[in-house]
PDB file of C-alpha atoms in Angstrom:
ATOM      1  CA  UNK A   1      13.136 -15.404  26.534  1.00  0.00           C
ATOM      2  CA  UNK A   2      13.486 -19.095  25.909  1.00  0.00           C
ATOM      3  CA  UNK A   3      13.734 -21.939  28.352  1.00  0.00           C
ATOM      4  CA  UNK A   4      16.024 -24.862  27.617  1.00  0.00           C
ATOM      5  CA  UNK A   5      14.252 -28.210  27.734  1.00  0.00           C
ATOM      6  CA  UNK A   6      15.495 -31.132  29.726  1.00  0.00           C
ATOM      7  CA  UNK A   7      15.386 -32.603  33.202  1.00  0.00           C
ATOM      8  CA  UNK A   8      17.850 -30.044  34.589  1.00  0.00           C
ATOM      9  CA  UNK A   9      16.236 -26.999  32.963  1.00  0.00           C
ATOM     10  CA  UNK A  10      15.515 -24.091  35.236  1.00  0.00           C
ATOM     11  CA  UNK A  11      11.920 -22.887  35.349  1.00  0.00           C
ATOM     12  CA  UNK A  12      11.030 -19.823  33.314  1.00  0.00           C
ATOM     13  CA  UNK A  13      11.210 -16.646  35.377  1.00  0.00           C
ATOM     14  CA  UNK A  14       7.993 -14.947  34.293  1.00  0.00           C
ATOM     15  CA  UNK A  15       8.987 -11.854  36.286  1.00  0.00           C
ATOM     16  CA  UNK A  16      11.857 -11.415  33.823  1.00  0.00           C
ATOM     17  CA  UNK A  17       9.682 -12.108  30.785  1.00  0.00           C
ATOM     18  CA  UNK A  18       7.283  -9.285  31.613  1.00  0.00           C
ATOM     19  CA  UNK A  19      10.116  -6.824  31.077  1.00  0.00           C
ATOM     20  CA  UNK A  20       9.616  -7.578  27.386  1.00  0.00           C
ATOM     21  CA  UNK A  21       6.314  -6.494  25.875  1.00  0.00           C
ATOM     22  CA  UNK A  22       3.887  -8.984  24.403  1.00  0.00           C
ATOM     23  CA  UNK A  23       4.556  -7.976  20.784  1.00  0.00           C
ATOM     24  CA  UNK A  24       8.285  -8.530  21.228  1.00  0.00           C
ATOM     25  CA  UNK A  25       7.870 -11.921  22.919  1.00  0.00           C
ATOM     26  CA  UNK A  26       5.490 -13.033  20.136  1.00  0.00           C
ATOM     27  CA  UNK A  27       7.859 -11.865  17.395  1.00  0.00           C
ATOM     28  CA  UNK A  28      10.896 -13.526  18.965  1.00  0.00           C
ATOM     29  CA  UNK A  29       8.958 -16.793  19.341  1.00  0.00           C
ATOM     30  CA  UNK A  30       8.204 -16.754  15.629  1.00  0.00           C
ATOM     31  CA  UNK A  31      11.635 -15.654  14.462  1.00  0.00           C
ATOM     32  CA  UNK A  32      13.581 -18.033  16.688  1.00  0.00           C
ATOM     33  CA  UNK A  33      10.997 -20.803  16.856  1.00  0.00           C
ATOM     34  CA  UNK A  34      10.125 -21.143  13.181  1.00  0.00           C
ATOM     35  CA  UNK A  35      11.454 -18.480  10.834  1.00  0.00           C
ATOM     36  CA  UNK A  36       9.924 -20.337   7.879  1.00  0.00           C
ATOM     37  CA  UNK A  37       6.475 -19.251   9.062  1.00  0.00           C
ATOM     38  CA  UNK A  38       7.317 -15.533   8.878  1.00  0.00           C
ATOM     39  CA  UNK A  39       6.037 -15.050   5.306  1.00  0.00           C
ATOM     40  CA  UNK A  40       2.727 -16.544   6.437  1.00  0.00           C
ATOM     41  CA  UNK A  41       2.597 -14.129   9.372  1.00  0.00           C
ATOM     42  CA  UNK A  42       3.261 -11.187   7.066  1.00  0.00           C
ATOM     43  CA  UNK A  43       0.615 -12.387   4.605  1.00  0.00           C
ATOM     44  CA  UNK A  44      -1.932 -12.886   7.395  1.00  0.00           C
ATOM     45  CA  UNK A  45      -1.195  -9.427   8.815  1.00  0.00           C
ATOM     46  CA  UNK A  46      -1.556  -7.942   5.320  1.00  0.00           C
ATOM     47  CA  UNK A  47      -4.874  -9.699   4.732  1.00  0.00           C
ATOM     48  CA  UNK A  48      -6.183  -8.504   8.097  1.00  0.00           C
ATOM     49  CA  UNK A  49      -4.781  -4.976   7.869  1.00  0.00           C
ATOM     50  CA  UNK A  50      -8.282  -3.566   8.362  1.00  0.00           C
ATOM     51  CA  UNK A  51      -8.093  -4.727  11.977  1.00  0.00           C
ATOM     52  CA  UNK A  52      -4.416  -3.819  12.360  1.00  0.00           C
ATOM     53  CA  UNK A  53      -3.401  -2.285  15.644  1.00  0.00           C
ATOM     54  CA  UNK A  54      -1.492   0.951  15.346  1.00  0.00           C
ATOM     55  CA  UNK A  55       2.156   0.626  16.331  1.00  0.00           C
ATOM     56  CA  UNK A  56       1.355   2.660  19.437  1.00  0.00           C
ATOM     57  CA  UNK A  57      -1.305   0.129  20.468  1.00  0.00           C
ATOM     58  CA  UNK A  58       0.685  -2.915  19.350  1.00  0.00           C
ATOM     59  CA  UNK A  59       3.690  -2.078  21.509  1.00  0.00           C
ATOM     60  CA  UNK A  60       1.371  -1.323  24.447  1.00  0.00           C
ATOM     61  CA  UNK A  61      -0.499  -4.657  24.448  1.00  0.00           C
ATOM     62  CA  UNK A  62      -0.127  -6.275  27.854  1.00  0.00           C
ATOM     63  CA  UNK A  63      -0.734  -9.965  28.390  1.00  0.00           C
ATOM     64  CA  UNK A  64       0.637 -12.224  31.081  1.00  0.00           C
ATOM     65  CA  UNK A  65       3.693 -14.178  30.001  1.00  0.00           C
ATOM     66  CA  UNK A  66       1.841 -17.327  31.064  1.00  0.00           C
ATOM     67  CA  UNK A  67      -0.510 -16.745  28.095  1.00  0.00           C
ATOM     68  CA  UNK A  68       2.349 -16.684  25.570  1.00  0.00           C
ATOM     69  CA  UNK A  69       1.752 -20.278  24.527  1.00  0.00           C
ATOM     70  CA  UNK A  70      -1.255 -19.024  22.527  1.00  0.00           C
ATOM     71  CA  UNK A  71       1.201 -16.955  20.439  1.00  0.00           C
ATOM     72  CA  UNK A  72       3.560 -19.868  19.760  1.00  0.00           C
ATOM     73  CA  UNK A  73       3.847 -20.449  15.991  1.00  0.00           C
ATOM     74  CA  UNK A  74       3.572 -24.213  16.513  1.00  0.00           C
ATOM     75  CA  UNK A  75       0.210 -23.740  18.230  1.00  0.00           C
ATOM     76  CA  UNK A  76      -1.165 -21.414  15.578  1.00  0.00           C
ATOM     77  CA  UNK A  77      -3.920 -23.848  14.501  1.00  0.00           C
ATOM     78  CA  UNK A  78      -5.245 -23.793  18.087  1.00  0.00           C
ATOM     79  CA  UNK A  79      -5.145 -19.991  18.391  1.00  0.00           C
ATOM     80  CA  UNK A  80      -8.231 -17.835  18.096  1.00  0.00           C
ATOM     81  CA  UNK A  81      -8.429 -14.980  15.596  1.00  0.00           C
ATOM     82  CA  UNK A  82      -7.275 -12.286  18.014  1.00  0.00           C
ATOM     83  CA  UNK A  83      -4.188 -14.327  19.002  1.00  0.00           C
ATOM     84  CA  UNK A  84      -3.403 -15.018  15.334  1.00  0.00           C
ATOM     85  CA  UNK A  85      -3.709 -11.342  14.457  1.00  0.00           C
ATOM     86  CA  UNK A  86      -1.529 -10.299  17.393  1.00  0.00           C
ATOM     87  CA  UNK A  87       1.114 -12.922  16.651  1.00  0.00           C
ATOM     88  CA  UNK A  88       1.126 -12.202  12.919  1.00  0.00           C
ATOM     89  CA  UNK A  89       1.219  -8.443  13.295  1.00  0.00           C
ATOM     90  CA  UNK A  90       3.980  -8.683  15.901  1.00  0.00           C
ATOM     91  CA  UNK A  91       6.082 -10.864  13.607  1.00  0.00           C
ATOM     92  CA  UNK A  92       5.370  -8.655  10.590  1.00  0.00           C
ATOM     93  CA  UNK A  93       6.361  -5.541  12.543  1.00  0.00           C
ATOM     94  CA  UNK A  94       9.592  -7.225  13.624  1.00  0.00           C
ATOM     95  CA  UNK A  95      10.330  -8.164  10.002  1.00  0.00           C
ATOM     96  CA  UNK A  96       9.678  -4.561   8.965  1.00  0.00           C
ATOM     97  CA  UNK A  97      12.145  -3.351  11.600  1.00  0.00           C
ATOM     98  CA  UNK A  98      14.727  -5.972  10.598  1.00  0.00           C
ATOM     99  CA  UNK A  99      14.475  -4.910   6.946  1.00  0.00           C
ATOM    100  CA  UNK A 100      14.982  -1.275   7.920  1.00  0.00           C
ATOM    101  CA  UNK A 101      17.473  -1.533  10.777  1.00  0.00           C
ATOM    102  CA  UNK A 102      19.163  -4.897  10.230  1.00  0.00           C
ATOM    103  CA  UNK A 103      18.973  -8.054  12.345  1.00  0.00           C
ATOM    104  CA  UNK A 104      20.714  -6.419  15.301  1.00  0.00           C
ATOM    105  CA  UNK A 105      17.565  -4.366  15.905  1.00  0.00           C
ATOM    106  CA  UNK A 106      16.183  -7.286  17.914  1.00  0.00           C
ATOM    107  CA  UNK A 107      19.180  -7.195  20.235  1.00  0.00           C
ATOM    108  CA  UNK A 108      18.879  -3.421  20.575  1.00  0.00           C
ATOM    109  CA  UNK A 109      15.197  -3.763  21.409  1.00  0.00           C
ATOM    110  CA  UNK A 110      15.930  -6.523  23.944  1.00  0.00           C
ATOM    111  CA  UNK A 111      18.647  -4.481  25.643  1.00  0.00           C
ATOM    112  CA  UNK A 112      16.414  -1.414  25.722  1.00  0.00           C
ATOM    113  CA  UNK A 113      13.449  -3.282  27.158  1.00  0.00           C
ATOM    114  CA  UNK A 114      15.676  -5.062  29.707  1.00  0.00           C
ATOM    115  CA  UNK A 115      16.924  -1.646  30.796  1.00  0.00           C
ATOM    116  CA  UNK A 116      13.341  -0.466  31.304  1.00  0.00           C
ATOM    117  CA  UNK A 117      13.143   1.764  28.224  1.00  0.00           C
ATOM    118  CA  UNK A 118       9.905   2.390  26.364  1.00  0.00           C
ATOM    119  CA  UNK A 119       9.514   1.494  22.718  1.00  0.00           C
ATOM    120  CA  UNK A 120       9.395   5.201  21.828  1.00  0.00           C
ATOM    121  CA  UNK A 121      12.737   5.770  23.574  1.00  0.00           C
ATOM    122  CA  UNK A 122      14.320   2.807  21.792  1.00  0.00           C
ATOM    123  CA  UNK A 123      12.890   3.906  18.416  1.00  0.00           C
ATOM    124  CA  UNK A 124      14.329   7.381  18.842  1.00  0.00           C
ATOM    125  CA  UNK A 125      17.753   5.799  18.292  1.00  0.00           C
ATOM    126  CA  UNK A 126      16.850   3.964  15.073  1.00  0.00           C
ATOM    127  CA  UNK A 127      19.305   4.569  12.236  1.00  0.00           C
ATOM    128  CA  UNK A 128      17.131   4.068   9.129  1.00  0.00           C
ATOM    129  CA  UNK A 129      13.533   3.457  10.237  1.00  0.00           C
ATOM    130  CA  UNK A 130      11.430   6.424  11.301  1.00  0.00           C
ATOM    131  CA  UNK A 131      12.196   7.517  14.844  1.00  0.00           C
ATOM    132  CA  UNK A 132       8.724   8.384  16.059  1.00  0.00           C
ATOM    133  CA  UNK A 133       5.909   5.960  16.758  1.00  0.00           C
ATOM    134  CA  UNK A 134       3.545   7.892  14.480  1.00  0.00           C
ATOM    135  CA  UNK A 135       5.968   7.844  11.540  1.00  0.00           C
ATOM    136  CA  UNK A 136       6.755   4.180  12.181  1.00  0.00           C
ATOM    137  CA  UNK A 137       3.048   3.410  12.037  1.00  0.00           C
ATOM    138  CA  UNK A 138       2.655   5.143   8.678  1.00  0.00           C
ATOM    139  CA  UNK A 139       5.748   3.457   7.270  1.00  0.00           C
ATOM    140  CA  UNK A 140       4.756   0.031   8.601  1.00  0.00           C
ATOM    141  CA  UNK A 141       1.232   0.350   7.150  1.00  0.00           C
ATOM    142  CA  UNK A 142       2.678   1.212   3.733  1.00  0.00           C
ATOM    143  CA  UNK A 143       5.209  -1.639   3.961  1.00  0.00           C
ATOM    144  CA  UNK A 144       2.491  -4.110   4.896  1.00  0.00           C
ATOM    145  CA  UNK A 145       0.319  -3.040   1.977  1.00  0.00           C
ATOM    146  CA  UNK A 146       3.290  -3.403  -0.410  1.00  0.00           C
ATOM    147  CA  UNK A 147       3.906  -7.038   0.586  1.00  0.00           C
ATOM    148  CA  UNK A 148       2.870  -9.511  -2.069  1.00  0.00           C
ATOM    149  CA  UNK A 149       0.164 -12.014  -1.141  1.00  0.00           C
ATOM    150  CA  UNK A 150       1.548 -15.553  -1.022  1.00  0.00           C
ATOM    151  CA  UNK A 151      -1.690 -17.419  -1.670  1.00  0.00           C
TER     152      UNK A 151
END
Protein backbone atom coordinates (compact mmCIF):
# COMPACT_ATOMS: atom_id res chain seq x y z
CA UNK A 1 0.00 0.00 0.00
CA UNK A 2 2.89 2.33 0.59
CA UNK A 3 5.51 3.57 -1.80
CA UNK A 4 9.08 4.02 -0.62
CA UNK A 5 10.44 7.50 -1.25
CA UNK A 6 13.70 8.16 -2.96
CA UNK A 7 15.22 8.53 -6.40
CA UNK A 8 15.11 4.78 -7.08
CA UNK A 9 11.56 4.23 -5.81
CA UNK A 10 9.25 2.36 -8.11
CA UNK A 11 6.02 4.12 -9.05
CA UNK A 12 2.87 3.12 -7.21
CA UNK A 13 0.92 0.46 -9.08
CA UNK A 14 -2.60 1.86 -8.75
CA UNK A 15 -3.97 -1.31 -10.36
CA UNK A 16 -2.78 -3.18 -7.27
CA UNK A 17 -4.11 -0.56 -4.87
CA UNK A 18 -7.66 -0.88 -6.17
CA UNK A 19 -7.72 -4.45 -4.90
CA UNK A 20 -8.00 -2.86 -1.46
CA UNK A 21 -11.18 -0.91 -0.76
CA UNK A 22 -11.11 2.79 0.01
CA UNK A 23 -11.94 2.35 3.71
CA UNK A 24 -9.03 -0.05 4.17
CA UNK A 25 -6.54 2.18 2.33
CA UNK A 26 -7.65 5.18 4.43
CA UNK A 27 -7.37 3.24 7.69
CA UNK A 28 -3.93 1.86 6.85
CA UNK A 29 -2.70 5.35 5.93
CA UNK A 30 -3.75 6.60 9.35
CA UNK A 31 -2.50 3.63 11.34
CA UNK A 32 0.86 3.38 9.59
CA UNK A 33 1.26 7.05 8.72
CA UNK A 34 0.43 8.63 12.07
CA UNK A 35 -1.02 6.36 14.74
CA UNK A 36 -1.05 9.29 17.18
CA UNK A 37 -3.94 10.81 15.23
CA UNK A 38 -6.19 7.76 15.72
CA UNK A 39 -7.89 9.06 18.89
CA UNK A 40 -8.77 12.21 16.95
CA UNK A 41 -10.24 10.12 14.14
CA UNK A 42 -12.33 8.14 16.62
CA UNK A 43 -13.51 11.32 18.33
CA UNK A 44 -14.40 12.93 15.00
CA UNK A 45 -16.30 9.82 13.90
CA UNK A 46 -18.13 9.78 17.24
CA UNK A 47 -19.07 13.45 16.96
CA UNK A 48 -20.34 12.93 13.41
CA UNK A 49 -22.08 9.61 14.07
CA UNK A 50 -25.35 11.09 12.79
CA UNK A 51 -23.85 11.02 9.29
CA UNK A 52 -22.07 7.69 9.83
CA UNK A 53 -22.09 5.29 6.94
CA UNK A 54 -23.30 1.82 7.78
CA UNK A 55 -20.54 -0.78 7.69
CA UNK A 56 -22.14 -2.17 4.54
CA UNK A 57 -21.84 1.22 2.83
CA UNK A 58 -18.44 2.04 4.31
CA UNK A 59 -16.79 -1.10 2.96
CA UNK A 60 -18.45 -0.52 -0.43
CA UNK A 61 -17.19 3.05 -0.97
CA UNK A 62 -15.26 3.18 -4.23
CA UNK A 63 -12.84 5.97 -5.00
CA UNK A 64 -9.88 5.96 -7.34
CA UNK A 65 -6.58 5.28 -5.61
CA UNK A 66 -5.30 8.50 -7.17
CA UNK A 67 -7.68 10.39 -4.84
CA UNK A 68 -6.22 8.80 -1.70
CA UNK A 69 -4.08 11.83 -0.94
CA UNK A 70 -7.26 13.55 0.31
CA UNK A 71 -7.49 10.82 2.99
CA UNK A 72 -3.88 11.20 4.14
CA UNK A 73 -3.79 12.12 7.85
CA UNK A 74 -1.09 14.73 7.17
CA UNK A 75 -3.39 16.49 4.71
CA UNK A 76 -6.40 16.45 7.01
CA UNK A 77 -6.53 20.27 7.32
CA UNK A 78 -6.93 20.47 3.53
CA UNK A 79 -9.66 17.81 3.36
CA UNK A 80 -13.32 18.64 2.96
CA UNK A 81 -15.92 17.38 5.42
CA UNK A 82 -16.84 14.27 3.42
CA UNK A 83 -13.16 13.22 3.16
CA UNK A 84 -12.65 13.84 6.88
CA UNK A 85 -15.72 11.78 7.76
CA UNK A 86 -14.66 8.94 5.47
CA UNK A 87 -11.08 8.94 6.75
CA UNK A 88 -12.14 9.19 10.40
CA UNK A 89 -14.82 6.54 10.16
CA UNK A 90 -12.48 4.20 8.29
CA UNK A 91 -9.80 4.60 10.96
CA UNK A 92 -12.34 4.23 13.78
CA UNK A 93 -13.74 1.06 12.21
CA UNK A 94 -10.22 -0.35 11.89
CA UNK A 95 -9.55 0.46 15.56
CA UNK A 96 -12.81 -1.27 16.51
CA UNK A 97 -11.73 -4.37 14.58
CA UNK A 98 -8.23 -4.28 16.10
CA UNK A 99 -9.70 -4.08 19.61
CA UNK A 100 -11.94 -7.06 18.89
CA UNK A 101 -9.72 -9.25 16.72
CA UNK A 102 -6.19 -8.11 17.56
CA UNK A 103 -3.67 -6.29 15.38
CA UNK A 104 -3.33 -9.21 12.97
CA UNK A 105 -6.83 -8.44 11.68
CA UNK A 106 -5.27 -5.90 9.32
CA UNK A 107 -3.06 -8.57 7.80
CA UNK A 108 -6.02 -10.94 7.50
CA UNK A 109 -8.05 -8.23 5.79
CA UNK A 110 -5.16 -7.42 3.43
CA UNK A 111 -4.67 -11.07 2.50
CA UNK A 112 -8.40 -11.52 1.97
CA UNK A 113 -8.74 -8.43 -0.20
CA UNK A 114 -5.60 -9.35 -2.18
CA UNK A 115 -7.17 -12.74 -2.84
CA UNK A 116 -10.32 -11.05 -4.17
CA UNK A 117 -12.54 -11.79 -1.16
CA UNK A 118 -15.38 -9.51 -0.12
CA UNK A 119 -15.49 -7.91 3.29
CA UNK A 120 -18.45 -10.12 4.23
CA UNK A 121 -16.45 -13.25 3.36
CA UNK A 122 -13.46 -12.05 5.39
CA UNK A 123 -15.69 -11.09 8.35
CA UNK A 124 -17.28 -14.53 8.38
CA UNK A 125 -13.94 -15.82 9.70
CA UNK A 126 -13.62 -13.32 12.55
CA UNK A 127 -12.87 -14.92 15.91
CA UNK A 128 -14.35 -12.41 18.39
CA UNK A 129 -16.09 -9.64 16.43
CA UNK A 130 -19.52 -10.32 14.97
CA UNK A 131 -19.33 -12.30 11.75
CA UNK A 132 -22.07 -10.62 9.75
CA UNK A 133 -22.00 -7.12 8.33
CA UNK A 134 -25.31 -6.26 10.02
CA UNK A 135 -24.10 -7.38 13.46
CA UNK A 136 -20.77 -5.63 12.92
CA UNK A 137 -22.64 -2.43 12.15
CA UNK A 138 -24.66 -2.64 15.36
CA UNK A 139 -21.58 -3.46 17.43
CA UNK A 140 -19.49 -0.72 15.80
CA UNK A 141 -22.23 1.88 16.37
CA UNK A 142 -22.41 0.95 20.05
CA UNK A 143 -18.61 0.98 20.36
CA UNK A 144 -18.41 4.40 18.73
CA UNK A 145 -21.03 5.82 21.07
CA UNK A 146 -19.16 4.40 24.09
CA UNK A 147 -15.91 6.19 23.17
CA UNK A 148 -15.12 9.10 25.43
CA UNK A 149 -14.89 12.54 23.81
CA UNK A 150 -11.33 13.88 23.93
CA UNK A 151 -12.15 17.57 23.73
